[in-house]
Short mmCIF file of C-alpha atoms and ligand atoms in Angstrom, two decimals:
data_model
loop_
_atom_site.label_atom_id
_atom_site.label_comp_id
_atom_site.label_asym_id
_atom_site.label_seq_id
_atom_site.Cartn_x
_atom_site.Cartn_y
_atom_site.Cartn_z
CA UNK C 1184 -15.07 9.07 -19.35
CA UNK C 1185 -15.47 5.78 -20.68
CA UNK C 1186 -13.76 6.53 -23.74
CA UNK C 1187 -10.54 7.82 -21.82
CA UNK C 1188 -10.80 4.63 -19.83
CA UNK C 1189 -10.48 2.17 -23.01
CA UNK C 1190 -7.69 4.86 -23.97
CA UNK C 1191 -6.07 3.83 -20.72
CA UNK C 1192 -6.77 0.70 -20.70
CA UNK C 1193 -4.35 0.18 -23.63
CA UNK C 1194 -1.39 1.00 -21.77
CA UNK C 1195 -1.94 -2.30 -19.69
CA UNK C 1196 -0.73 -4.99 -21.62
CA UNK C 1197 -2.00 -7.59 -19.26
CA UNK C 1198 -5.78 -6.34 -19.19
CA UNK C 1199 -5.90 -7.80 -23.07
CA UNK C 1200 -6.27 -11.01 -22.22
CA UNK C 1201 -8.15 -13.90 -22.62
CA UNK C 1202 -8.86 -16.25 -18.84
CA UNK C 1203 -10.67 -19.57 -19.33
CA UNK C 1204 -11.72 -18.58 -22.74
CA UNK C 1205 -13.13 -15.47 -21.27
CA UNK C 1206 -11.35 -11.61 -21.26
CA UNK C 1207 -10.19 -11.16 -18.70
CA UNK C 1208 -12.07 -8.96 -15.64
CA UNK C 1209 -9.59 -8.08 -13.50
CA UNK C 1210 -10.04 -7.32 -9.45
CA UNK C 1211 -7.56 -7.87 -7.63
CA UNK C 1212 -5.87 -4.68 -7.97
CA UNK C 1213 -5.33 -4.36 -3.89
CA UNK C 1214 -2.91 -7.82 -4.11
CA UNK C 1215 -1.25 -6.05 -7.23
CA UNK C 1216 -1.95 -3.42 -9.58
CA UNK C 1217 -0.84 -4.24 -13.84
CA UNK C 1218 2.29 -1.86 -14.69
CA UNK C 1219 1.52 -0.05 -18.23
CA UNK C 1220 3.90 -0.73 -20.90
CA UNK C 1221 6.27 2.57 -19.90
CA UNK C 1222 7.00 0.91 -16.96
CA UNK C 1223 7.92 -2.54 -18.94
CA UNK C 1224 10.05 -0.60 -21.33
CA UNK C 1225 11.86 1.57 -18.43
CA UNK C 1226 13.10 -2.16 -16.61
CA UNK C 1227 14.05 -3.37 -20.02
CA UNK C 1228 15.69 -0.42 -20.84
CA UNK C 1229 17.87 -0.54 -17.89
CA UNK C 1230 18.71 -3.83 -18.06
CA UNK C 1231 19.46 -3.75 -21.92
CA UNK C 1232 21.54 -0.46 -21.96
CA UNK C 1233 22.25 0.86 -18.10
CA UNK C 1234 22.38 -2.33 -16.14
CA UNK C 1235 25.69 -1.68 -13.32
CA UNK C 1236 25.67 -1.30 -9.89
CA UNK C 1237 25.13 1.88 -8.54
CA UNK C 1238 27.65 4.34 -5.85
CA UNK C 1239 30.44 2.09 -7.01
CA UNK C 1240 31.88 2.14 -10.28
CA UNK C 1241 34.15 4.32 -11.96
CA UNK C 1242 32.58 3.70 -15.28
CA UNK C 1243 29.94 5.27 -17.54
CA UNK C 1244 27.31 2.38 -16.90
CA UNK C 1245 27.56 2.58 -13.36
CA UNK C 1246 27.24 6.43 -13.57
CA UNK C 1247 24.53 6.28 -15.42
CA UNK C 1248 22.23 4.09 -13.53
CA UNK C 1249 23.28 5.67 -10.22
CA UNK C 1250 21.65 8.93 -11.81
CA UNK C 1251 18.58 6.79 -12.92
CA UNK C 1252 18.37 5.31 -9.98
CA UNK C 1253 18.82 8.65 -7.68
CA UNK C 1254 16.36 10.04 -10.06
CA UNK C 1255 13.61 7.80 -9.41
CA UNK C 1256 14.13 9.22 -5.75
CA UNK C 1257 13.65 12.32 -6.70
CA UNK C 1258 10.45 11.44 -8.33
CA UNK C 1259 9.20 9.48 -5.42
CA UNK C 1260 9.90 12.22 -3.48
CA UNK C 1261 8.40 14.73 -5.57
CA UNK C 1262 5.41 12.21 -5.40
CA UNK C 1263 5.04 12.50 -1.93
CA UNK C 1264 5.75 16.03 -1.93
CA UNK C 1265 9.00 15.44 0.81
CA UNK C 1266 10.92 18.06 1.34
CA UNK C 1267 14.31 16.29 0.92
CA UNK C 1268 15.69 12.77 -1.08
CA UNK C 1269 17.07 12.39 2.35
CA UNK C 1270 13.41 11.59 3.85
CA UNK C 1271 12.94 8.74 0.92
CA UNK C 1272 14.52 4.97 1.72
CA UNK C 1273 13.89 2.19 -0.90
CA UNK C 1274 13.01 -0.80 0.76
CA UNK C 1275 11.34 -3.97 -0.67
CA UNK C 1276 7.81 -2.89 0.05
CA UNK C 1277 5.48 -1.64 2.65
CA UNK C 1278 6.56 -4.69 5.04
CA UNK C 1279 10.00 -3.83 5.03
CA UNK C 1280 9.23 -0.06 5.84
CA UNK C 1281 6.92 -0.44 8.55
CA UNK C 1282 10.03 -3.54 9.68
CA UNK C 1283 12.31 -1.01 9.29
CA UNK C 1284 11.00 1.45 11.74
CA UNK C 1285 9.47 -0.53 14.33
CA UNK C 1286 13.09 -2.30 14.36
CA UNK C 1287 15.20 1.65 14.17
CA UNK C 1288 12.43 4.20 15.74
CA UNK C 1289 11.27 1.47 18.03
CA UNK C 1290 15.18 0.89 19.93
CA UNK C 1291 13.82 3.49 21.71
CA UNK C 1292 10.73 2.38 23.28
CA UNK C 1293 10.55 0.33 26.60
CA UNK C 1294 8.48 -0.87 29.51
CA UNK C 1295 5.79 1.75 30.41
CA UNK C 1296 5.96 3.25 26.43
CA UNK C 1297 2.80 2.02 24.52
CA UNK C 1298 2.18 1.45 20.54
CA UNK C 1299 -1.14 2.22 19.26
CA UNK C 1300 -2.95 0.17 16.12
CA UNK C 1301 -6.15 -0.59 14.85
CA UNK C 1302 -8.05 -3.47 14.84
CA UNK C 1303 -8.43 -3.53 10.73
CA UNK C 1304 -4.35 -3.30 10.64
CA UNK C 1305 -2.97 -5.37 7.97
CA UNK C 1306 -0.52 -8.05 9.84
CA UNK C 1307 2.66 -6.24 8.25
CA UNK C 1308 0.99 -3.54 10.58
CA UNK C 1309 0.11 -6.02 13.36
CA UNK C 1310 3.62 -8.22 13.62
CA UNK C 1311 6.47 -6.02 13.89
CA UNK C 1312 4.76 -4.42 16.62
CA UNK C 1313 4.20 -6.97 18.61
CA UNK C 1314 7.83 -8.15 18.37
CA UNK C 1315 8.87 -5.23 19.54
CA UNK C 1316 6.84 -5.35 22.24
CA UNK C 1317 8.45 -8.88 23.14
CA UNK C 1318 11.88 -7.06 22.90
CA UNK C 1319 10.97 -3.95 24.89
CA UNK C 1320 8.38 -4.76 26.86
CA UNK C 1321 6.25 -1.68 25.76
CA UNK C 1322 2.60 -2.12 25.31
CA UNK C 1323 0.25 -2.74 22.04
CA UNK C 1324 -2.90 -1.32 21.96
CA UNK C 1325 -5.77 -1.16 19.87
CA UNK C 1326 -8.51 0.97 18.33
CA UNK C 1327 -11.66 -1.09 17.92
CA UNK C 1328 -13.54 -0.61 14.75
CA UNK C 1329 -17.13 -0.08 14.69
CA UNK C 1330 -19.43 -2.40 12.59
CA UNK C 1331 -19.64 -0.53 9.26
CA UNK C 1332 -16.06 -0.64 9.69
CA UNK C 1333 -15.26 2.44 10.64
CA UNK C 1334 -12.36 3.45 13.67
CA UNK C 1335 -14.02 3.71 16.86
CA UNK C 1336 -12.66 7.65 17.27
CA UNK C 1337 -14.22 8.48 20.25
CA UNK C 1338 -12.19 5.15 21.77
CA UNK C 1339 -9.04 6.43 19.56
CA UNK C 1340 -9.91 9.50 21.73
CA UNK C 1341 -9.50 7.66 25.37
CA UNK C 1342 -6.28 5.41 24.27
CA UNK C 1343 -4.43 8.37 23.13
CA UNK C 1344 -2.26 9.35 26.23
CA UNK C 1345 1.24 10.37 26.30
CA UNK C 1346 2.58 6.93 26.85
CA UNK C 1347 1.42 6.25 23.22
CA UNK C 1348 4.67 6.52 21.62
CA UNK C 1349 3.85 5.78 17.97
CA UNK C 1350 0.40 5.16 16.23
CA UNK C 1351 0.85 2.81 13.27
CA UNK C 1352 -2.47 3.22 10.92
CA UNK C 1353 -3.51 1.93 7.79
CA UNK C 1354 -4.77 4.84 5.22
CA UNK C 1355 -7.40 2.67 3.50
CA UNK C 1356 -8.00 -1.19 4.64
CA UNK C 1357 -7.12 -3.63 2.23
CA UNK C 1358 -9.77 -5.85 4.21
CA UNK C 1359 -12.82 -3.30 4.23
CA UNK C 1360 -11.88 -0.72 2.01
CA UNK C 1361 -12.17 1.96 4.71
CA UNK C 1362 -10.45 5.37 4.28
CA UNK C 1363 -9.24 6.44 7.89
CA UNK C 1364 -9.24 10.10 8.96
CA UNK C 1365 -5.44 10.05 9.35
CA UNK C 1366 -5.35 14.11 9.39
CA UNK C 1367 -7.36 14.07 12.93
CA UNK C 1368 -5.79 10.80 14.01
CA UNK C 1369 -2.15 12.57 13.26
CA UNK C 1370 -3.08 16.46 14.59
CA UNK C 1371 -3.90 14.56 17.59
CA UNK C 1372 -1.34 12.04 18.24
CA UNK C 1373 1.11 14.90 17.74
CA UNK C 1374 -0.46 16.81 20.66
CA UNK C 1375 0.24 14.01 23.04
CA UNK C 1376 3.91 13.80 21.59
CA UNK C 1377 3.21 10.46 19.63
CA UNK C 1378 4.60 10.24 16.22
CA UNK C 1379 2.38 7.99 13.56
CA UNK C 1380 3.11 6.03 10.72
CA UNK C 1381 0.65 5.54 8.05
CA UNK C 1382 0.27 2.43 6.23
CA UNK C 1383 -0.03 3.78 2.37
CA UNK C 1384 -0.29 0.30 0.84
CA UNK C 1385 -3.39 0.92 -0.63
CA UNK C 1386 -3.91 4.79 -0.40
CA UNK C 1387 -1.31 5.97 -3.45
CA UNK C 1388 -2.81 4.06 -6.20
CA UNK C 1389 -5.67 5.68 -5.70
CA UNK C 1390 -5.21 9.56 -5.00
CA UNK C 1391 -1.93 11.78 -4.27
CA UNK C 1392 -0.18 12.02 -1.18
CA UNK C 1393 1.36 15.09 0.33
CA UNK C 1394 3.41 14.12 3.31
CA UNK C 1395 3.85 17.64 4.42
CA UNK C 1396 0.19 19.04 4.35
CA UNK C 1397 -0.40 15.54 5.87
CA UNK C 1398 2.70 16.38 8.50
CA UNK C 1399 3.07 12.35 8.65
CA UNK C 1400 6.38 10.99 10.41
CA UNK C 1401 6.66 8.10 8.66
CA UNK C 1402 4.60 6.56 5.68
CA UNK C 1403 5.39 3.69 3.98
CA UNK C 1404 4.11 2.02 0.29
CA UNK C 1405 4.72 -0.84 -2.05
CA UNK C 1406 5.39 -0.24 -6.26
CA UNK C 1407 3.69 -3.05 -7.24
CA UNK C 1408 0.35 -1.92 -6.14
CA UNK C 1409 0.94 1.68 -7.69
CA UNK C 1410 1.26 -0.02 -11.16
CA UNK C 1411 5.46 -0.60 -10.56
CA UNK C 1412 7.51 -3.67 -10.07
CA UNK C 1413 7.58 -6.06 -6.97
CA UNK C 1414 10.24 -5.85 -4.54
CA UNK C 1415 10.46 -1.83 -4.41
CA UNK C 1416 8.76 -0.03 -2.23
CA UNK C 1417 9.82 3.67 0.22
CA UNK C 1418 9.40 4.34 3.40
CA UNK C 1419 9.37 8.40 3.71
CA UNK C 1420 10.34 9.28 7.29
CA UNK C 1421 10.65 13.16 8.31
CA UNK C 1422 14.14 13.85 8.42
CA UNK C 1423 14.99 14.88 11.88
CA UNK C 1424 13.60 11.24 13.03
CA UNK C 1425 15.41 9.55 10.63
CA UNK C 1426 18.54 11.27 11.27
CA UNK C 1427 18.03 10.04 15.27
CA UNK C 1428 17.48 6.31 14.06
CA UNK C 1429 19.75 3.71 14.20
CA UNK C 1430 20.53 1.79 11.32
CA UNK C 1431 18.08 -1.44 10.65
CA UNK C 1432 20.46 -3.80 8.62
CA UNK C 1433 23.96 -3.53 8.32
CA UNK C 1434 26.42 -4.22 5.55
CA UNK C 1435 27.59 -2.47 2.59
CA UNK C 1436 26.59 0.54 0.78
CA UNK C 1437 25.21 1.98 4.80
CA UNK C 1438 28.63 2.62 5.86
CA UNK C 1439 30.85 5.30 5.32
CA UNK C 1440 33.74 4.01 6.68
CA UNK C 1441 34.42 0.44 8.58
CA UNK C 1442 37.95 -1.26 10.65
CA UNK C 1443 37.93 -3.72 12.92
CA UNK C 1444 37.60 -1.53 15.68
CA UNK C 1445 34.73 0.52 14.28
CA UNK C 1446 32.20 1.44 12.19
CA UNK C 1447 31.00 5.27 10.89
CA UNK C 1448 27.73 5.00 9.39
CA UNK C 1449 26.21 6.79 6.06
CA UNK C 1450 24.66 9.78 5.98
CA UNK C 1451 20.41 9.44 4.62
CA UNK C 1452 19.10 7.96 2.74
CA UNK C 1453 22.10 5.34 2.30
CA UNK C 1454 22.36 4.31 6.05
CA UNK C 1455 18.82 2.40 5.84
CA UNK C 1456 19.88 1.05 2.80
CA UNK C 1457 22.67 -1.81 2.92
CA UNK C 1458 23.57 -3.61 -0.26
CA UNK C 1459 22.65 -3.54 -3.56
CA UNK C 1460 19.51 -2.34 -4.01
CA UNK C 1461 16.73 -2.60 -6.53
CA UNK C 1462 18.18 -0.74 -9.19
CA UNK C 1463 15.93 -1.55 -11.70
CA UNK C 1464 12.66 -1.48 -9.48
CA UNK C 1465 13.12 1.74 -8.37
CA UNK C 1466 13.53 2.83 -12.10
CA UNK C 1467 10.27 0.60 -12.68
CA UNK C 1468 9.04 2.75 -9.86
CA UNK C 1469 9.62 6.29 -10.95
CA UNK C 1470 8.09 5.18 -14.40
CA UNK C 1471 4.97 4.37 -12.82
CA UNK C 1472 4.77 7.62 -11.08
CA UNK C 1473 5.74 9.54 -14.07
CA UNK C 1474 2.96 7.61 -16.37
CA UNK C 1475 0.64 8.56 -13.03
CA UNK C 1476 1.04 12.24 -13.39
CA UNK C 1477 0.37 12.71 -17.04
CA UNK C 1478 -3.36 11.67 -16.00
CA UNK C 1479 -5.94 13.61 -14.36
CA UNK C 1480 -5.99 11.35 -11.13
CA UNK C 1481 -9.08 13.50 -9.73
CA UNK C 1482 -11.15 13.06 -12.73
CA UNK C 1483 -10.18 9.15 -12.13
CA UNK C 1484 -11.01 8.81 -8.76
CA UNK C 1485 -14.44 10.42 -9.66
CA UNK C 1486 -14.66 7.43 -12.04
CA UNK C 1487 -13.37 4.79 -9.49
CA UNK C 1488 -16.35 6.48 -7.69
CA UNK C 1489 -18.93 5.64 -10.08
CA UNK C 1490 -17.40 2.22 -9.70
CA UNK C 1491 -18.09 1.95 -5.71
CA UNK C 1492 -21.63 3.44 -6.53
CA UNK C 1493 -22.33 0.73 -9.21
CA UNK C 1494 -21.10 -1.47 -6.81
CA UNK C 1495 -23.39 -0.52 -4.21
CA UNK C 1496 -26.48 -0.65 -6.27
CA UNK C 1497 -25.77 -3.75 -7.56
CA UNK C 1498 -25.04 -5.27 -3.97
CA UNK C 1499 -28.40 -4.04 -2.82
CA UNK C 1500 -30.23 -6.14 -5.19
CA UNK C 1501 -28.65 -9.31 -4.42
CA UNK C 1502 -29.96 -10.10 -0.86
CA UNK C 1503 -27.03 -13.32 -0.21
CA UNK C 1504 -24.63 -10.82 -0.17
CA UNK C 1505 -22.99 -9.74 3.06
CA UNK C 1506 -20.96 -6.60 2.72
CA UNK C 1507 -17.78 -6.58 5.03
CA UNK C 1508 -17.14 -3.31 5.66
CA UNK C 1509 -19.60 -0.58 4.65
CA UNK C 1510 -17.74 2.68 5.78
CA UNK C 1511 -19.20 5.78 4.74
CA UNK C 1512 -15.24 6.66 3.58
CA UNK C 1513 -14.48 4.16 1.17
CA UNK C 1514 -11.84 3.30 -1.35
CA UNK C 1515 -13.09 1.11 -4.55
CA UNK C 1516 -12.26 -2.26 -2.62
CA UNK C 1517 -15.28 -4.25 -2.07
CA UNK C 1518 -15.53 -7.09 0.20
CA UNK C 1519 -18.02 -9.76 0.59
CA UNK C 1520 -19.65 -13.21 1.70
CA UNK C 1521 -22.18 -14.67 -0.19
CA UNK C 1522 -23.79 -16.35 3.17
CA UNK C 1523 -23.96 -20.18 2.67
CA UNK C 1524 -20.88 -20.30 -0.12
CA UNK C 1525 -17.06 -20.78 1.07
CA UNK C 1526 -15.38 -17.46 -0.12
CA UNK C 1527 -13.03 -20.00 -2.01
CA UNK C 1528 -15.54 -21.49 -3.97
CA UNK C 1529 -16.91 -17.95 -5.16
CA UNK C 1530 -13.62 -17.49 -5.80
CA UNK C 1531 -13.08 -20.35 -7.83
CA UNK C 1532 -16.15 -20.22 -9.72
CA UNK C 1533 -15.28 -16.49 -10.81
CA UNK C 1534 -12.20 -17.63 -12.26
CA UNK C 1535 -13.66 -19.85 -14.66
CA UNK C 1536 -15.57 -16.68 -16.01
CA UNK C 1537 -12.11 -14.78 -16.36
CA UNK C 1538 -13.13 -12.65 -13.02
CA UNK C 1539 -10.13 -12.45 -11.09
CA UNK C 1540 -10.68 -11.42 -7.38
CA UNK C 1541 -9.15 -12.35 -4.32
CA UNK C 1542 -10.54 -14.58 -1.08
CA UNK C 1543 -9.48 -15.80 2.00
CA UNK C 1544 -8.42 -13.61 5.13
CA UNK C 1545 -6.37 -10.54 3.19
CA UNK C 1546 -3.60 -10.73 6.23
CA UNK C 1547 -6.35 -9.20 8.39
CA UNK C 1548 -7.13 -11.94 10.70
CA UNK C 1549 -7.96 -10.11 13.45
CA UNK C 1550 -10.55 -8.06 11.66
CA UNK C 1551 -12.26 -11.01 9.74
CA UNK C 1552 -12.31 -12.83 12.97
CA UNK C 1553 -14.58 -9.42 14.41
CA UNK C 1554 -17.24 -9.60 11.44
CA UNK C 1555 -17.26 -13.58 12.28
CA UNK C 1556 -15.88 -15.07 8.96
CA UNK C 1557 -12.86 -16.84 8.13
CA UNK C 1558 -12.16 -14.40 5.06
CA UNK C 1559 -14.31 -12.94 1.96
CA UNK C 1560 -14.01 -12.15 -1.53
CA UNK C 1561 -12.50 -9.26 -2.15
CA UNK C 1562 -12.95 -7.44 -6.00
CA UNK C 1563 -10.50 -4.21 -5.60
CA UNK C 1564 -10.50 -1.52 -8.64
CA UNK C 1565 -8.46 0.30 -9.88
CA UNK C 1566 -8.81 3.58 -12.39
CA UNK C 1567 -8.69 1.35 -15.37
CA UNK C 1568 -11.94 -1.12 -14.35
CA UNK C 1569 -15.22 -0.30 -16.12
CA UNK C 1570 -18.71 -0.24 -15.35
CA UNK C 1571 -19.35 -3.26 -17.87
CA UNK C 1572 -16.73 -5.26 -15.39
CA UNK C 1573 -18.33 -4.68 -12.42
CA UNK C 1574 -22.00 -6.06 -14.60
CA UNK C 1575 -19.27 -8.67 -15.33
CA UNK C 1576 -19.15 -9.13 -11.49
CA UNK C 1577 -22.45 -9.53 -10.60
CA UNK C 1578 -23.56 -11.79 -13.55
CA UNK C 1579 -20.22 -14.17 -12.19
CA UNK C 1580 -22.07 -14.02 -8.84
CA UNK C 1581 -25.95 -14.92 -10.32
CA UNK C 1582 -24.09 -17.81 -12.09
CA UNK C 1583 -22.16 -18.77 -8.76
CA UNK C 1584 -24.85 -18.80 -6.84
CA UNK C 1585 -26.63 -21.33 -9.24
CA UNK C 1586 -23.89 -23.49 -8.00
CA UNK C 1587 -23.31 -22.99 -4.26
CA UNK C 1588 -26.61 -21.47 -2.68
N1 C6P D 1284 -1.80 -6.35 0.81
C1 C6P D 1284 -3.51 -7.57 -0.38
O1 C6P D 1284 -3.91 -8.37 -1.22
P1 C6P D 1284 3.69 -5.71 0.71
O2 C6P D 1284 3.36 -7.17 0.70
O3 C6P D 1284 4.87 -5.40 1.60
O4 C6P D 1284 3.80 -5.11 -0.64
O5 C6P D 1284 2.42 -4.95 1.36
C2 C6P D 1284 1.95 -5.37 2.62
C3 C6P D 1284 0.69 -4.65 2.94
C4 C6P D 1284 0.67 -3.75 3.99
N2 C6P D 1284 -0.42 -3.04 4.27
C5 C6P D 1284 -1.56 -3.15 3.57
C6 C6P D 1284 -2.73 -2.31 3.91
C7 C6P D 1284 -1.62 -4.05 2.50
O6 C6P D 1284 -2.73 -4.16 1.79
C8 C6P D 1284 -0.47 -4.83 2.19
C9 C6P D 1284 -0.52 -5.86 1.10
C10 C6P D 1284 -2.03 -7.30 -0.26
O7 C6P D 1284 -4.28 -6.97 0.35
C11 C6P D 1284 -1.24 -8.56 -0.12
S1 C6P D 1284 -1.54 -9.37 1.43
#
C-alpha cells in the first residue's frame, strides 16, 4: 500500500514541498483537500484554449466549453449516481447549496412547521436555518449528541414528528470526525413525511456516494475539499422537489423568457443557476472526479483506516491529549486538546515543523461549546497521508509539549 501511496502522492504537486525548512506534513485536508496535477492542467486548459461563456455564443469557443462544462455535470452526476443532469445545480460550495434550499424548499415552511439539526452541524448547517425560521416563524430543533460524539438516536427518535418538515444533517463532522447513520436517519424522516438534506462536505472525499440507494432529497458538497477548485460546488436535489422550488437568485442565464410585465423561468438545472457560472471550476471539478475513479477508493479508505488506527494508538500513549470526539463511526479527522496548551499555540508550534493542521472552533461553535473548549486542533487525512506523517504528528506534539505543558 505504501508504495501506491508515494505513487499517488506524486500527482499532488503541493505535497512536495518544503515548510519552515521542513517537508511539508500536510493535515488539513477537511479545510481543503490539494488538487493533483490533472486537475491543474484541465483549468489551464480551458482557460488557454476553451475559455467563452457558456449557453450564449454562436461561436466554436463558446460551444465548446458549454459541452465541457455540461460534461462535468454529467460526471458529477454520474458521481453521485443521480438519475438525471436535471437533479445537479453548480453552486459555489456546500454553503450556497444548503442557502439555496433553505431559501427555495424552505418558502414553504411556516409557523407550526419545524426544521430538525444536530448539535455537531457545521454553521453553514446551523445559519440558514435559523433565518428562515426568523422569516417563517417555523421552529429549529436539535438532536443532542452524546459524549463520544455520537447523535443521540433514541432523542432523534422522540423529535421526529410530522411537523419536522426537513432534517438538515451533516454526513461526517468536520468538528469530531463522526460518520452519522444518515440511511436510518433518512428511512425514518421519510416515514413521517420529512425530507432531509445531507451535508456531504466532508463525506465525498472520502468514499462514494449513491444518492439513489441513499434515497437523499437533497445533498450538497464543495470541490475544493474533493481535490477540485474553490468556488464550485453541487447541490443534487431529487427532481420532483426541485421542479416545485422557486428560484433562489434571479438574473440571467435562470430565465427563459423576461418583459416588463413578466418573467418565465428556466427549466433545471438552469433556473437555480443565474449568471455566469464557474465555467472553469466545474471543469476543475469533473477532473477531480475523473482522476478519483481511476483509483481503488475502497482499498484507500482501508488505508485512511490504518491512518485513524495509528492515530488512535498513538493518542493512547500520550496521556495530555483530550480526544474531541471519539465515535465508534469515524472518518480520518482527528480532533484534539492538549489540556493546559491554547489550541493556537499547538497550532503554531506545528507549523514551524512543516505540520500543517487546523485550530480554533471549525464553524462548530455550538458543539465545541458542549465538550467545554473554545476550539481544538484538528489534523484531517486524506488518502494520500502516510503512516510516517502521522509519527510526524506525534513527534510535533512531544516537541510542543516541551514548550507549552
Ligand atoms: N468546513 C473546515 O475546515 P464551504 O465553505 O461552503 O466549502 O463548506 C462549508 C462546510 C459545510 N459543512 C461542513 C461539514 C464543512 O466542513 C464545511 C467546511 C471547512 O472544516 C471550512 S470551515
Amino acid at each position: 500500500m505504501s508504495d501506491l501511496i508515494h505513487t499517488l502522492r506524486a500527482d499532488f504537486p503541493a505535497l512536495a514541498q518544503q515548510v519552515n525548512g521542513k517537508p511539508l506534513v500536510y493535515l488539513d485536508n477537511g479545510a481543503t483537500t490539494h488538487k493533483p496535477q490533472a486537475v491543474i492542467d484541465a483549468i489551464s486548459q480551458f482557460y488557454a484554449q476553451d475559455n467563452s461563456n457558456v449557453h450564449r455564443g454562436a461561436h466554436t469557443l463558446s460551444d465548446r466549453a458549454t459541452q465541457a462544462f455540461e460534461q462535468a455535470r454529467e460526471t458529477v452526476r454520474d458521481f453521485l449516481n443521480a438519475g438525471s443532469t436535471k437533479e445537479i445545480i453548480w453552486t459555489r460550495g456546500t454553503t450556497e447549496a444548503i442557502n439555496l434550499v433553505a431559501h427555495s424548499f424552505g418558502a414553504q415552511l411556516q409557523a407550526g412547521d419545524q426544521i430538525l439539526i444536530s448539535a455537531m452541524e457545521h454553521h453553514a448547517n446551523i445559519v440558514p436555518w435559523q433565518m428562515l425560521c426568523e422569516r417563517s416563524g417555523a421552529e429549529l430543533k436539535v438532536i443532542p449528541v452524546t459524549e463520544r460524539g455520537e447523535l443521540d438516536m433514541p432523542a432523534f427518535d422522540e423529535l421526529l414528528t410530522d411537523k419536522v418538515k426537513l432534517v438538515g444533517v451533516v454526513h461526517v463532522s468536520n468538528a469530531l470526525g463522526t460518520i452519522n447513520p444518515i440511511e436510518d436517519i433518512i428511512a425514518k424522516a421519510h416515514a413521517v413525511g420529512a425530507k432531509v438534506l445531507i451535508d456531504g462536505a466532508q463525506s465525498v472525499a472520502h468514499w462514494d456516494i449513491d444518492v439513489r440507494a441513499l434515497d437523499a432529497d437533497f445533498f450538497a458538497f464543495s470541490g475544493h475539499k474533493l481535490f477540485g477548485p474553490t468556488g464550485i460546488g453541487v447541490l443534487y436535489g431529487k427532481q420532483a422537489l426541485l421542479e416545485a422550488m422557486p428560484p433562489y437568485q434571479t438574473g440571467g442565464e435562470m430565465i427563459e423568457h423576461v418583459s416588463f410585465s413578466s418573467t418565465r423561468f428556466n427549466g433545471l438545472p438552469f433556473k437555480f443557476e443565474s449568471g455566469t457560472p464557474n465555467i472553469a471550476g466545474a471543469i476543475g471539478l469533473a477532473a477531480a472526479i475523473r482522476y478519483l475513479n481511476q483509483l481503488d477508493r475502497d482499498a484507500l479508505l482501508q488505508h485512511e483506516y490504518a491512518l485513524l488506527a495509528r492515530l488512535r494508538e498513538r493518542a493512547s500513549d500520550m496521556p495530555e491529549l483530550r480526544l474531541i470526539g471519539d465515535a465508534e463511526h469515524k472518518a480520518s479527522i482527528f480532533g484534539f486538546v492538549l489540556n493546559g496548551a491554547h489550541p493556537a499555540d499547538v497550532g503554531t508550534l506545528l507549523d514551524q515543523q512543516g505540520i500543517a493542521v487546523r485550530t480554533g472552533h471549525h464553524c462548530a461553535m455550538p458543539i465545541m461549546e458542549q465538550f467545554g473548549v473554545p476550539g481544538s486542533v484538528r489534523a484531517s487525512f486524506s488518502f494520500y497521508n502516510t503512516l510516517d506523517e502521522v509519527d510526524a504528528l506525534f513527534t510535533g506534539l512531544e516537541k510542543a509539549k516541551l514548550f507549552l505543558l
